Coordinates of C-alpha atoms and ligand atoms in Angstrom, one line a residue:
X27 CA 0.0 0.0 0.0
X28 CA 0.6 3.7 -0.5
X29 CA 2.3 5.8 2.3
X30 CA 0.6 8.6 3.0
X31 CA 1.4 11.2 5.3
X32 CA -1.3 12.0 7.7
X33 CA -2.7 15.7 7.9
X34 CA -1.3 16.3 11.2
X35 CA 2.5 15.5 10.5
X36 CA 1.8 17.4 7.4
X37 CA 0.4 20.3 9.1
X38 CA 3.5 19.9 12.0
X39 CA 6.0 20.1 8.8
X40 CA 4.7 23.2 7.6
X41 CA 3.7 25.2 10.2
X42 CA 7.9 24.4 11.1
X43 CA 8.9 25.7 8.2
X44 CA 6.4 28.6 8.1
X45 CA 8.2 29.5 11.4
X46 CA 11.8 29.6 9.7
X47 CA 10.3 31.7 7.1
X48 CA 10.1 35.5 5.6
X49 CA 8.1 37.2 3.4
X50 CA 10.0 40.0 1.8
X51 CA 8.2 43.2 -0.9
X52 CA 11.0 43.5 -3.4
X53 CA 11.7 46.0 -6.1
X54 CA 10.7 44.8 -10.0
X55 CA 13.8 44.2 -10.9
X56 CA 15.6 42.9 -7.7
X57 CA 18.5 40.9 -8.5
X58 CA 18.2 37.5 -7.9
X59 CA 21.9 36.7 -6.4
X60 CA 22.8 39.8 -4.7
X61 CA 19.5 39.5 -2.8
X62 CA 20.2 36.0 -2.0
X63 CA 23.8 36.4 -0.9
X64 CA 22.4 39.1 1.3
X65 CA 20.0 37.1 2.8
X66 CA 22.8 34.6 3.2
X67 CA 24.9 36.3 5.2
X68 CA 22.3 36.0 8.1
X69 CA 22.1 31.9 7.3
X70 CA 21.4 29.2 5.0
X71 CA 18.4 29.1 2.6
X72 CA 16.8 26.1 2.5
X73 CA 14.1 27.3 0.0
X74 CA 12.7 30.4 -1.7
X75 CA 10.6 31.8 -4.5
X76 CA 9.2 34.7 -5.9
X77 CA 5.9 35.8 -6.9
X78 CA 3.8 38.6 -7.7
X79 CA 0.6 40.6 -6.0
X80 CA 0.3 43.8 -5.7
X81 CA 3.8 44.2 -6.5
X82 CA 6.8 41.3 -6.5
X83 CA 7.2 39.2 -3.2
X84 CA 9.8 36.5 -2.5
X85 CA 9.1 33.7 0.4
X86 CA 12.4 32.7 1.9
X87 CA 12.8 29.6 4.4
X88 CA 15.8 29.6 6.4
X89 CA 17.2 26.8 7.7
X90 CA 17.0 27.9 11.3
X91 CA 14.7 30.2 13.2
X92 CA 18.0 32.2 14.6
X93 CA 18.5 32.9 11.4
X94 CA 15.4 35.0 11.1
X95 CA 15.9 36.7 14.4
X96 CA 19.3 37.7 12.9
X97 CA 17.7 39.0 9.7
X98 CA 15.1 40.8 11.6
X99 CA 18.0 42.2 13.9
X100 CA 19.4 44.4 10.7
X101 CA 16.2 45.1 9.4
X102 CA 15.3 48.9 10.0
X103 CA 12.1 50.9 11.1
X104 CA 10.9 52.9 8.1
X105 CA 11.3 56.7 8.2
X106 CA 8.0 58.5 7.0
X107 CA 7.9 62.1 6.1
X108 CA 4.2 62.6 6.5
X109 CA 2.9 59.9 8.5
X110 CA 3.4 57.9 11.5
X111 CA 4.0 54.0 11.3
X112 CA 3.0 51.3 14.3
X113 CA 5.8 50.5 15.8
X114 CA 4.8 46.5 15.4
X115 CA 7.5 43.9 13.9
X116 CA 6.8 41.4 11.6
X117 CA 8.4 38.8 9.1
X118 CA 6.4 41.0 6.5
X119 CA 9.6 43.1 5.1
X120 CA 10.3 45.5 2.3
X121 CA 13.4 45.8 0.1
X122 CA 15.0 48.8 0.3
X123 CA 18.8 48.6 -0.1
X124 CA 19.4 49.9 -4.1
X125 CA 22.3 48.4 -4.6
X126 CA 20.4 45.2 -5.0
X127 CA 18.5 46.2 -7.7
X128 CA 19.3 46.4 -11.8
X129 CA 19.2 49.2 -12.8
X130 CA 19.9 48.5 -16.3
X131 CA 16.6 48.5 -18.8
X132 CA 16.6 44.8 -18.6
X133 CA 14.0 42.6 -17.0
X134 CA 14.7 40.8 -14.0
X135 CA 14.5 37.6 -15.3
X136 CA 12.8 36.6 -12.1
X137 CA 11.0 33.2 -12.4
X138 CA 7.6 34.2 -10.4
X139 CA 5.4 31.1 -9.2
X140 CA 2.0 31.5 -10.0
X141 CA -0.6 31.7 -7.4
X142 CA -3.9 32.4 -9.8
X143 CA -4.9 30.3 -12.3
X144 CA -5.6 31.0 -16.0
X145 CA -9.8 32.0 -16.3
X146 CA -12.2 28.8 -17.2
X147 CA -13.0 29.8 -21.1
X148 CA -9.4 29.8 -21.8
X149 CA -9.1 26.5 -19.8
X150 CA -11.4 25.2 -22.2
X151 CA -9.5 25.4 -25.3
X152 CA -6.4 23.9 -23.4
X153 CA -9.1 20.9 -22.4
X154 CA -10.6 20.4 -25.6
X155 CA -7.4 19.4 -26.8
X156 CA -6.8 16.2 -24.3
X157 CA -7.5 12.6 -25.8
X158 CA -9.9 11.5 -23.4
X159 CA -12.1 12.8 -20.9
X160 CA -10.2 10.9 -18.1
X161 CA -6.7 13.1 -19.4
X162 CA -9.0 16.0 -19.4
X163 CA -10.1 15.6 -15.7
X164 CA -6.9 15.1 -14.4
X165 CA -5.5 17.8 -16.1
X166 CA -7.6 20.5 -14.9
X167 CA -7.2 18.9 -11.3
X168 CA -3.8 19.5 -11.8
X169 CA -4.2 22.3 -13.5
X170 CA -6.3 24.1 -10.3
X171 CA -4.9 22.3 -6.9
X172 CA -2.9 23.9 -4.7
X173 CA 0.9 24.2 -5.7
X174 CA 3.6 23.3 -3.0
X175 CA 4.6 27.2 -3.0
X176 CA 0.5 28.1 -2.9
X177 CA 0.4 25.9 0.3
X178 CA 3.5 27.5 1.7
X179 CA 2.6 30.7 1.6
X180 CA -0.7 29.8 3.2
X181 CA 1.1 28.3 6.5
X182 CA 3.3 31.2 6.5
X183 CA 0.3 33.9 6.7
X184 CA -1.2 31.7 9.6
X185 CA 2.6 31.9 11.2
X186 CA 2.3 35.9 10.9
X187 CA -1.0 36.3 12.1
X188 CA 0.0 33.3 14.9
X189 CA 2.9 36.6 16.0
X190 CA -0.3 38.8 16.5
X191 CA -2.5 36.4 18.5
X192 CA 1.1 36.1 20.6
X193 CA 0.9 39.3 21.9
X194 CA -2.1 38.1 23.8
X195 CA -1.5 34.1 24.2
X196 CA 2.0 32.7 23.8
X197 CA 1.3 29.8 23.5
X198 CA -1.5 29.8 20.7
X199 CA -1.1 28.2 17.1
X200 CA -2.9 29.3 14.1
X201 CA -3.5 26.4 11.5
X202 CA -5.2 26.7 8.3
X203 CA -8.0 24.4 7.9
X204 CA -10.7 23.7 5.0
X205 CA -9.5 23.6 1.5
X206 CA -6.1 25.3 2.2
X207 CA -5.5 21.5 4.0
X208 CA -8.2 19.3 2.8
X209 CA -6.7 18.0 -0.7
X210 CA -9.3 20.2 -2.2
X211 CA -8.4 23.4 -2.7
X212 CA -8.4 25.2 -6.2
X213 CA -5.7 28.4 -6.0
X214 CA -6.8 31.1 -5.1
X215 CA -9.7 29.8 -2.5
X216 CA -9.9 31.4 0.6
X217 CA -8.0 30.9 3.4
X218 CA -9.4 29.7 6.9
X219 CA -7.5 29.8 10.1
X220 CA -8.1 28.7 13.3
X221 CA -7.2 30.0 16.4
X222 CA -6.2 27.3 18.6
X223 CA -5.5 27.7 22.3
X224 CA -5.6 24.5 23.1
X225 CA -2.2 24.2 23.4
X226 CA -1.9 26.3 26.6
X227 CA -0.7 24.4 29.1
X228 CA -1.2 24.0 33.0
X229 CA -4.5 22.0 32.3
X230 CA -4.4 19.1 34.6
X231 CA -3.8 19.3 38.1
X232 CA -1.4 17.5 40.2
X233 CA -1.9 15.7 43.3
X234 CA -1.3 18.0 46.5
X235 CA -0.1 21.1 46.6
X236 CA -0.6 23.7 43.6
X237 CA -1.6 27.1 42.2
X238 CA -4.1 27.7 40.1
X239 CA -4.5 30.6 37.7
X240 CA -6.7 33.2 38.3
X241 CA -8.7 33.8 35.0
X242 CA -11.1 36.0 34.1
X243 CA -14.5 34.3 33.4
X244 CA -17.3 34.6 31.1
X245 CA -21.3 33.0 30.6
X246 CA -20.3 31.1 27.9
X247 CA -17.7 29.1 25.7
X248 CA -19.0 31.1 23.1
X249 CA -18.9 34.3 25.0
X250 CA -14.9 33.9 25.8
X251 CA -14.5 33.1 21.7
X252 CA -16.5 36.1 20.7
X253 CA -14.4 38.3 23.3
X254 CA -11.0 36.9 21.7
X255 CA -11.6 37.0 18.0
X256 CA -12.9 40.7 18.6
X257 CA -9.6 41.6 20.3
X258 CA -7.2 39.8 18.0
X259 CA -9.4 41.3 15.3
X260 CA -9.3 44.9 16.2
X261 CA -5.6 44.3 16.6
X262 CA -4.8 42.6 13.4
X263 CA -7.2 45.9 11.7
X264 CA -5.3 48.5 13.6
X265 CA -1.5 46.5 13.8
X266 CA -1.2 44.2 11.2
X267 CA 1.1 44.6 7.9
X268 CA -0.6 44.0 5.3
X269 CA -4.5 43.3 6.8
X270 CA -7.3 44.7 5.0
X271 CA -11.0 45.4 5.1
X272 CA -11.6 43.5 8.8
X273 CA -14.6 43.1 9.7
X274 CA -15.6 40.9 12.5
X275 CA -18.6 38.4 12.0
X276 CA -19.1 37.8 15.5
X277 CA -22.6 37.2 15.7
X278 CA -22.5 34.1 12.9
X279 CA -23.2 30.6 14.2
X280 CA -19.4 30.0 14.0
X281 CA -18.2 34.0 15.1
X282 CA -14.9 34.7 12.5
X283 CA -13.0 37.7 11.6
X284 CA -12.8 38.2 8.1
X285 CA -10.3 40.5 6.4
X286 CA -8.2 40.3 3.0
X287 CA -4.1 39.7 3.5
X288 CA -2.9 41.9 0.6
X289 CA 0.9 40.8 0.3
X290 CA -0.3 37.0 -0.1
X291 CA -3.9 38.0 -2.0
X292 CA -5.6 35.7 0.3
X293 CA -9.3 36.7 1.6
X294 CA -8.7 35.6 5.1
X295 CA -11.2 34.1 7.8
X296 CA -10.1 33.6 11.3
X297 CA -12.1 31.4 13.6
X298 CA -11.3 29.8 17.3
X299 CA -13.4 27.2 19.1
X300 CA -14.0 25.1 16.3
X301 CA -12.4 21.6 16.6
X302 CA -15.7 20.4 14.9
X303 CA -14.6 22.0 11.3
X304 CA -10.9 21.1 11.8
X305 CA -12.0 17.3 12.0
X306 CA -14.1 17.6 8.9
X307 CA -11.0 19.1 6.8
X308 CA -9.1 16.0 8.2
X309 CA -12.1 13.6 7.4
X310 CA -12.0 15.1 3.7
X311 CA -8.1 14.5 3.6
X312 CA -8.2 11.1 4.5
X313 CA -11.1 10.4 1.7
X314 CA -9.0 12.9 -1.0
X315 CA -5.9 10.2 0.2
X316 CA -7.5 6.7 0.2
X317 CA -7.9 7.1 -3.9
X318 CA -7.3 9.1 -6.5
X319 CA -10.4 9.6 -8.1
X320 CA -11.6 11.2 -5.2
X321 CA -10.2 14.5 -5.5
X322 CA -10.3 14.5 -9.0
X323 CA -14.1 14.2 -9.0
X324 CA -14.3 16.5 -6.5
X325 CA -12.4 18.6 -8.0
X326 CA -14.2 18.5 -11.4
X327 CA -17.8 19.0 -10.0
X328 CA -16.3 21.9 -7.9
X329 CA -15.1 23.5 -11.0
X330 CA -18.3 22.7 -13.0
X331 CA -20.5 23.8 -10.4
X332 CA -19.0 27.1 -10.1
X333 CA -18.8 27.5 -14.2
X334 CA -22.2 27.2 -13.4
X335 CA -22.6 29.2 -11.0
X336 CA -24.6 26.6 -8.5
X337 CA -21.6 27.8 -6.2
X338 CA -20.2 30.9 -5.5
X339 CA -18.1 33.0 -3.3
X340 CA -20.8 35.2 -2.1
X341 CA -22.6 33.9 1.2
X342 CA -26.5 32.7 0.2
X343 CA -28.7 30.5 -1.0
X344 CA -26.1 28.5 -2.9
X345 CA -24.8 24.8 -2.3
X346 CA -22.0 25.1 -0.7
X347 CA -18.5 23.8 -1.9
X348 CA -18.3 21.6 1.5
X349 CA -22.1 20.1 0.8
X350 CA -20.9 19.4 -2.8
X351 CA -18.0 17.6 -1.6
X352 CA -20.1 15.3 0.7
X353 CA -21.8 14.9 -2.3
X354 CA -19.7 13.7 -4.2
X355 CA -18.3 11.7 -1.3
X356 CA -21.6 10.3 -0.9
X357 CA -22.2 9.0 -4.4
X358 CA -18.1 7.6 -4.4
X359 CA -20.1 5.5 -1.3
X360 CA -22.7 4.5 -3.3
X361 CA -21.2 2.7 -6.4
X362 CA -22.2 -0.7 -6.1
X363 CA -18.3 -1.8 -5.2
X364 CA -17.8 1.2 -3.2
X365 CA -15.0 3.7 -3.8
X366 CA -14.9 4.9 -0.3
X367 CA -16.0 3.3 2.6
X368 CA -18.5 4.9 5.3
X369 CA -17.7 7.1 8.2
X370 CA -19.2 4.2 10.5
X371 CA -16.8 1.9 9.2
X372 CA -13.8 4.4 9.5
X373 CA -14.9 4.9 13.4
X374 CA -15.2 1.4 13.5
X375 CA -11.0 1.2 12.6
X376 CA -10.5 3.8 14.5
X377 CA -7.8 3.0 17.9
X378 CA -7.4 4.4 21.4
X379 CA -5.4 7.2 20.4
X380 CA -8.0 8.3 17.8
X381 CA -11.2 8.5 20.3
X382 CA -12.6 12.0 19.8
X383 CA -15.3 13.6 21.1
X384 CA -15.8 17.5 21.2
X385 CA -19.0 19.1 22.8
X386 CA -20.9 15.9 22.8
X387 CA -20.7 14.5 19.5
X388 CA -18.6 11.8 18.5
X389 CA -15.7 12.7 15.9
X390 CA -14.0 9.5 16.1
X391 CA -12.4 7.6 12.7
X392 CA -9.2 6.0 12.4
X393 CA -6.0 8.2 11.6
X394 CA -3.7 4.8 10.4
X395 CA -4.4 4.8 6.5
X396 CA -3.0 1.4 6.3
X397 CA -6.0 -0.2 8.5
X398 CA -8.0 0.7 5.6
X399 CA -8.5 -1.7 3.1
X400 CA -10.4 -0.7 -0.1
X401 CA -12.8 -2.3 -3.0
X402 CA -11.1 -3.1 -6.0
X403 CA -13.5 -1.2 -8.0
X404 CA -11.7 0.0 -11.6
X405 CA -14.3 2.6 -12.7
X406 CA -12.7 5.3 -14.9
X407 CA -13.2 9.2 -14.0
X408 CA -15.6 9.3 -17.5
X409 CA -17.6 6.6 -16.3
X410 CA -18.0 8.1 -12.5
X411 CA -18.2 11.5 -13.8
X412 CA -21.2 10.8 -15.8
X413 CA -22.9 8.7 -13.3
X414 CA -22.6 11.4 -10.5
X415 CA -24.8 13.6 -12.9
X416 CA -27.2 10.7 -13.5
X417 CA -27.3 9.8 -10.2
X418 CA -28.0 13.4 -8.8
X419 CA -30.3 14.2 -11.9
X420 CA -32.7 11.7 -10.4
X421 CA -32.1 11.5 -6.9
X422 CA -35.1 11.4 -3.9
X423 CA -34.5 14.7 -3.0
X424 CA -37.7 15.7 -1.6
X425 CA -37.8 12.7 0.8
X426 CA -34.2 11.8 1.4
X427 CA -31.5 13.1 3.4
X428 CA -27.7 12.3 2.7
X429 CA -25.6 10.1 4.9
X430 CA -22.4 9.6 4.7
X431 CA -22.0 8.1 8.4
X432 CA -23.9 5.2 6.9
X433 CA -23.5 5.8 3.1
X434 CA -26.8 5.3 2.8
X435 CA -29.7 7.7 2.4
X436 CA -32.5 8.2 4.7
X437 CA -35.9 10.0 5.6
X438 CA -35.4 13.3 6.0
X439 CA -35.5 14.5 9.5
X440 CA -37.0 17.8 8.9
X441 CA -38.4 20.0 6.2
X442 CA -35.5 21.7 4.1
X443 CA -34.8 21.6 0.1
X444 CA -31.6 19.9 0.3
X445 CA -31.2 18.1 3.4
X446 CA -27.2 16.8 3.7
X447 CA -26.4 15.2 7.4
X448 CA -23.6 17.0 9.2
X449 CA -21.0 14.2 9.4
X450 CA -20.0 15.2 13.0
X451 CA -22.8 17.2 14.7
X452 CA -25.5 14.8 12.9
X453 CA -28.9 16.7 14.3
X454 CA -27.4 19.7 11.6
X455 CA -27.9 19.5 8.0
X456 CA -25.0 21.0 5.9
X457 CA -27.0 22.8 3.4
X458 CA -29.5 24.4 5.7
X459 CA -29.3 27.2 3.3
X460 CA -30.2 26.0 0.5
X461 CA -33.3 27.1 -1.1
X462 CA -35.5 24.7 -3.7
X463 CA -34.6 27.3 -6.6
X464 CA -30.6 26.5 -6.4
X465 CA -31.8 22.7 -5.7
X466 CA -34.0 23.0 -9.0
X467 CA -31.0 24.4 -10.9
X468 CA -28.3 21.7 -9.9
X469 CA -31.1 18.7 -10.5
X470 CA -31.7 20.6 -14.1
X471 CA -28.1 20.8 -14.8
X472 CA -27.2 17.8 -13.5
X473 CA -30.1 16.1 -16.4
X474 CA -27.9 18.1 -19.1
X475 CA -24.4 17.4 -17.9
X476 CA -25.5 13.7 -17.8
X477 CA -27.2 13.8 -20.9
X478 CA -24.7 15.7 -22.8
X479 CA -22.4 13.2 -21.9
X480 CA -24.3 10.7 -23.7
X481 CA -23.9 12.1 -26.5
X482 CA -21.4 11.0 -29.6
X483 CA -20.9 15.0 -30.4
X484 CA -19.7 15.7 -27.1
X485 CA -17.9 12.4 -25.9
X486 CA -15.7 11.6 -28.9
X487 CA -12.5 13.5 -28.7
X488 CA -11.4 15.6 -31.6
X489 CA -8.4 15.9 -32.9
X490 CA -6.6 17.2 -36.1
X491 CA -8.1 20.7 -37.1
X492 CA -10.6 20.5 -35.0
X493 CA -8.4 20.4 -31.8
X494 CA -10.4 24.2 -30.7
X495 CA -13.5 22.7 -30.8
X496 CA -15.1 22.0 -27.2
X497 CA -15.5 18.5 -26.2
X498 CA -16.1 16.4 -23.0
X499 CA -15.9 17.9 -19.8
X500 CA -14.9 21.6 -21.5
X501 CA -18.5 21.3 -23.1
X502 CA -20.1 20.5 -20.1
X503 CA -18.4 23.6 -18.3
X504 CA -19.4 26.1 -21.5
X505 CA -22.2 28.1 -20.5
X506 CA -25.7 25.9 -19.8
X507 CA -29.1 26.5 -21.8
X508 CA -31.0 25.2 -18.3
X509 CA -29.1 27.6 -16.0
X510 CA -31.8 30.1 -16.2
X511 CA -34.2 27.7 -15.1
X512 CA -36.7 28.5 -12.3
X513 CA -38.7 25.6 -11.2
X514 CA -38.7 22.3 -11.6
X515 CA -42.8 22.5 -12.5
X516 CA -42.0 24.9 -14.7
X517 CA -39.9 22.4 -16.2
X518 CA -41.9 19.7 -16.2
X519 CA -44.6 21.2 -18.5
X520 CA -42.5 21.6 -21.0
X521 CA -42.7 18.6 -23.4
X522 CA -39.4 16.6 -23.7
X523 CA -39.3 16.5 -27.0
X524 CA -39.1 20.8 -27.0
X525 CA -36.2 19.9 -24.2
X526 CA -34.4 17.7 -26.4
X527 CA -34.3 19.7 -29.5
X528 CA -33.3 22.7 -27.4
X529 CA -30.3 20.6 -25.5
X530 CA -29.6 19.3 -29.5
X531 CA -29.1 23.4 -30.4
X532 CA -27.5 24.0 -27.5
X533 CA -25.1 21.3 -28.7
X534 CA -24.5 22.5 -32.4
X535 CA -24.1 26.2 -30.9
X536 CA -21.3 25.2 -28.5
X537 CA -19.4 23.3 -31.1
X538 CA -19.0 26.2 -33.5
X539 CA -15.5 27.1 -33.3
X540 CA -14.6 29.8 -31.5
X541 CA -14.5 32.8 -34.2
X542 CA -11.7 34.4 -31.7
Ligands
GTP1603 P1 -13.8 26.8 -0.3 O1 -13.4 27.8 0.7 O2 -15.1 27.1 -0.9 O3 -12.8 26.4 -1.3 O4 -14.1 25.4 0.4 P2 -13.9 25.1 2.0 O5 -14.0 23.6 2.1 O6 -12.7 25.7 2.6 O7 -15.2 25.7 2.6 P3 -15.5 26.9 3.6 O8 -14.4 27.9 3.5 O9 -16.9 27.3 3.4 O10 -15.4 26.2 5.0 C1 -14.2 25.8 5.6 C2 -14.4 24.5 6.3 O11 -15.3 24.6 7.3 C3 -14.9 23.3 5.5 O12 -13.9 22.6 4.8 C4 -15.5 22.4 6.5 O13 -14.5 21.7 7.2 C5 -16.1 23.5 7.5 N1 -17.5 23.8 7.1 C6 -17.9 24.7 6.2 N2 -19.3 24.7 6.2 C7 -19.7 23.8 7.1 C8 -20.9 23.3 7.5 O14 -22.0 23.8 7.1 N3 -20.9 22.3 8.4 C9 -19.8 21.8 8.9 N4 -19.8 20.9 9.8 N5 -18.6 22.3 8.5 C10 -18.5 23.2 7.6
MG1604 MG1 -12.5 27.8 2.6

């Protein structure tokens, strides 16, 4: 079997070398060997790169944290004329010595690792010309994940804003969590953080003798979160290099402060007080490990749905991109030699050491991959790509409620469009939001990606001359004749033969070679 490295060593590693790290604003054309013999002189490199937002940025990792503290033992405070700066010291620095920089006309020649990627309609071309649909799926997975510099630089912004929080609590990490970690992440998601204090120490008594702290004491768990995040956020608006736009959500089921970290370009939410979320990222880890075709299906739906627009980055109505993972989870569950197995079976493997259980509910599955032994079922991505659609397009979703505890469905507990069991806190439903209008439009274009996929125009690959012309999975993510749809009544009065022809024009029209 495959070794895989578990989320926490990976998220030990990291956060490591996030701590040996700087991130340094450099002038355009900043040259590359004078800057790194300077940086040299205060210790070995052990890796750097440079990218661009707002302006050119290089990460550097040191090989030892000393080495920073010597770097940031030159560094100087900057001298405004007209302003006044806070006097608070970061790893966020600036460039400034000239003699590093060419000033002949010549561009750098800087190699910059991207940390966007290319829009979806010019994907599409790059898609269409693939062999198969199965190439075409992995390569816009690979296309989208995460880089290894892109997941750097998000440990290292949890490591500067972990130097904020420090002022108040020493001993507090900050780990990113969701898709920054989960496997699933396409560049340029978001980036959630969580505050943990759990690490502060002085927790269990000893026999006899001892002191206790006195602490300051508040109604609720909730309460003593609230109070922290609005400290730590007023601090990181009116202290922190390069925060902007904080605002502080404290009032939201999970209370977060949400602000936009220019330097990286990542639109930041910090949260504390919730274990619950971290064990779902490491429960969608472990699934995005155990095969392959797991996060490329993920992956692809994520990408289709939001082509789509059945997700999006505004808060509302919309599925969310952690309900459509569990859906896609769900359906890898439901193949009849299943893909994945069920969360009861993964508690079921799960040893001493795993037992978890935070505020009542039971988050216990088994964190040794190698216990897990898994189906031999050979499905290709084509085959499971078009089933998910078929499967969803006719799915019980008015009585039934998905499990993936069980990997089954069930009656729904209570009334809501789209009812998705919260894996860990299972009286919740995921997509509580939801409302039957989004439901109606992923059923609707779930019946054309499905169909569409049945058809010879769209899943023979095309080659030669033709190599522009959509096909496969870029024609299921051009633009959708049912997106507009309303209702699924509506719908159904239509006759089928009207929705046929118009799914046969909307066909020929998205085959016509792009005229640009
Ligand atoms: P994108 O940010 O959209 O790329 O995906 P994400 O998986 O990071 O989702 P999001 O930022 O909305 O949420 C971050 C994490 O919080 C998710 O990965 C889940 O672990 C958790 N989460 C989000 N929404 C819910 C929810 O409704 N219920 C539960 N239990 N966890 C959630
Ligand atoms: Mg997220």
């Amino acid at each position: 079997m495959q070794l895989f490295i578990s989320l926490h060593a990976l998220q030990v590693e990291r956060q490591e070398q996030a701590e040996r790290s700087v991130l340094i604003n450099c002038q355009s054309r900043t040259n590359e060997k004078k800057f790194l013999k300077y940086l040299s002189n205060h210790g070995d490199i052990k890796k750097y790169f440079f990218y661009e937002s707002y302006g050119l940025y290089a990460v550097v990792e040191f090989a030892k944290r000393e080495n920073v503290a010597s770097l940031l033992e030159g560094a100087v405070i900057p001298s405004v004329s007209h302003e006044s700066t806070v006097p608070f010291k970061s790893r966020l620095l600036s460039l400034r010595n000239l003699s590093l920089v060419d000033l002949s006309n010549q561009q750098s020649g800087l190699q910059c690792q991207p940390q966007t990627t290319i829009p979806i309609n010019e994907f599409i071309q790059r898609l269409s010309k693939e062999e198969s649909i199965d190439q075409q799926i992995t390569s816009l997975t690979e296309a989208y994940q995460l880089t290894e510099e892109n997941s750097r630089l998000r440990f290292l912004v949890c490591s500067l804003l972990k130097d904020i929080a420090a002022a108040y609590f020493p001993e507090c990490t900050i780990k990113p969590f969701g898709s920054s970690v989960n496997g699933f992440g396409k560049l340029g998601c978001d980036l959630d953080m969580f505050l943990d204090l759990d690490g502060i120490s002085g927790r269990n008594p000893k026999s006899g003798l001892s002191l206790e702290y006195q602490m300051k004491r508040a109604n609720s768990e909730r309460a003593v979160t609230q109070s922290i995040l609005s400290v730590i956020g007023e601090c990181v608006d009116q202290f922190g290099p390069g925060c902007v736009g904080v605002q502080k959500i404290l009032n939201a089921r999970c209370p977060l402060v949400r602000f936009a970290h220019q330097p990286s370009g990542f639109q930041c939410d910090l949260t504390a007080n919730n274990r619950v979320a971290m064990k779902s990222t490491e429960l969608l880890y472990l699934y995005g490990q155990l095969d392959p075709r797991v996060r490329s299906l993920v992956f692809t739906v994520r990408c289709w749905a939001r082509a789509h627009g059945v997700t999006s980055s505004i808060p509302g109505a919309w599925i969310s991109n952690f309900s459509l993972t569990v859906m896609v989870l769900f359906f890898l569950q439901k193949r009849s030699i299943p893909i994945i197995p069920t969360l009861e079976h993964l508690r079921d493997l799960a040893g001493p050491a795993d037992k978890s259980v935070i505020e009542g509910n039971d988050c216990t599955f088994v964190s040794d991959f190698s216990k897990i032994q898994l189906k031999s079922n050979t499905e290709t991505l084509e085959q499971l790509l078009c089933e998910f659609f078929e499967f969803y397009a006719t799915f019980p979703f008015s009585r039934m409620s998905l499990n993936i505890r069980k990997g089954k469905e069930q009656n729904k507990p209570e009334v809501a469009p789209l009812h998705i069991q919260n894996p860990f806190e299972t009286s919740l439903n995921v997509s509580k939001n939801v409302n039957a209008t989004q439901l109606d439009r992923f059923v609707a274009l779930c019946q054309e990606s499905s169909w569409l996929l049945q058809q010879r125009e769209t899943n023979t690959p095309r080659g030669g001359a033709n190599m522009t012309t959509a096909w496969g999975l870029a024609t299921l993510l051009l633009p959708s004749q049912v997106a507009g749809i309303k209702s699924r009544k509506k719908r159904r009065r239509e006759p089928a033969s009207e929705r046929i022809k118009g799914l046969l024009e909307s066909l020929k029209n998205k085959n016509q070679p792009k005229t640009s």
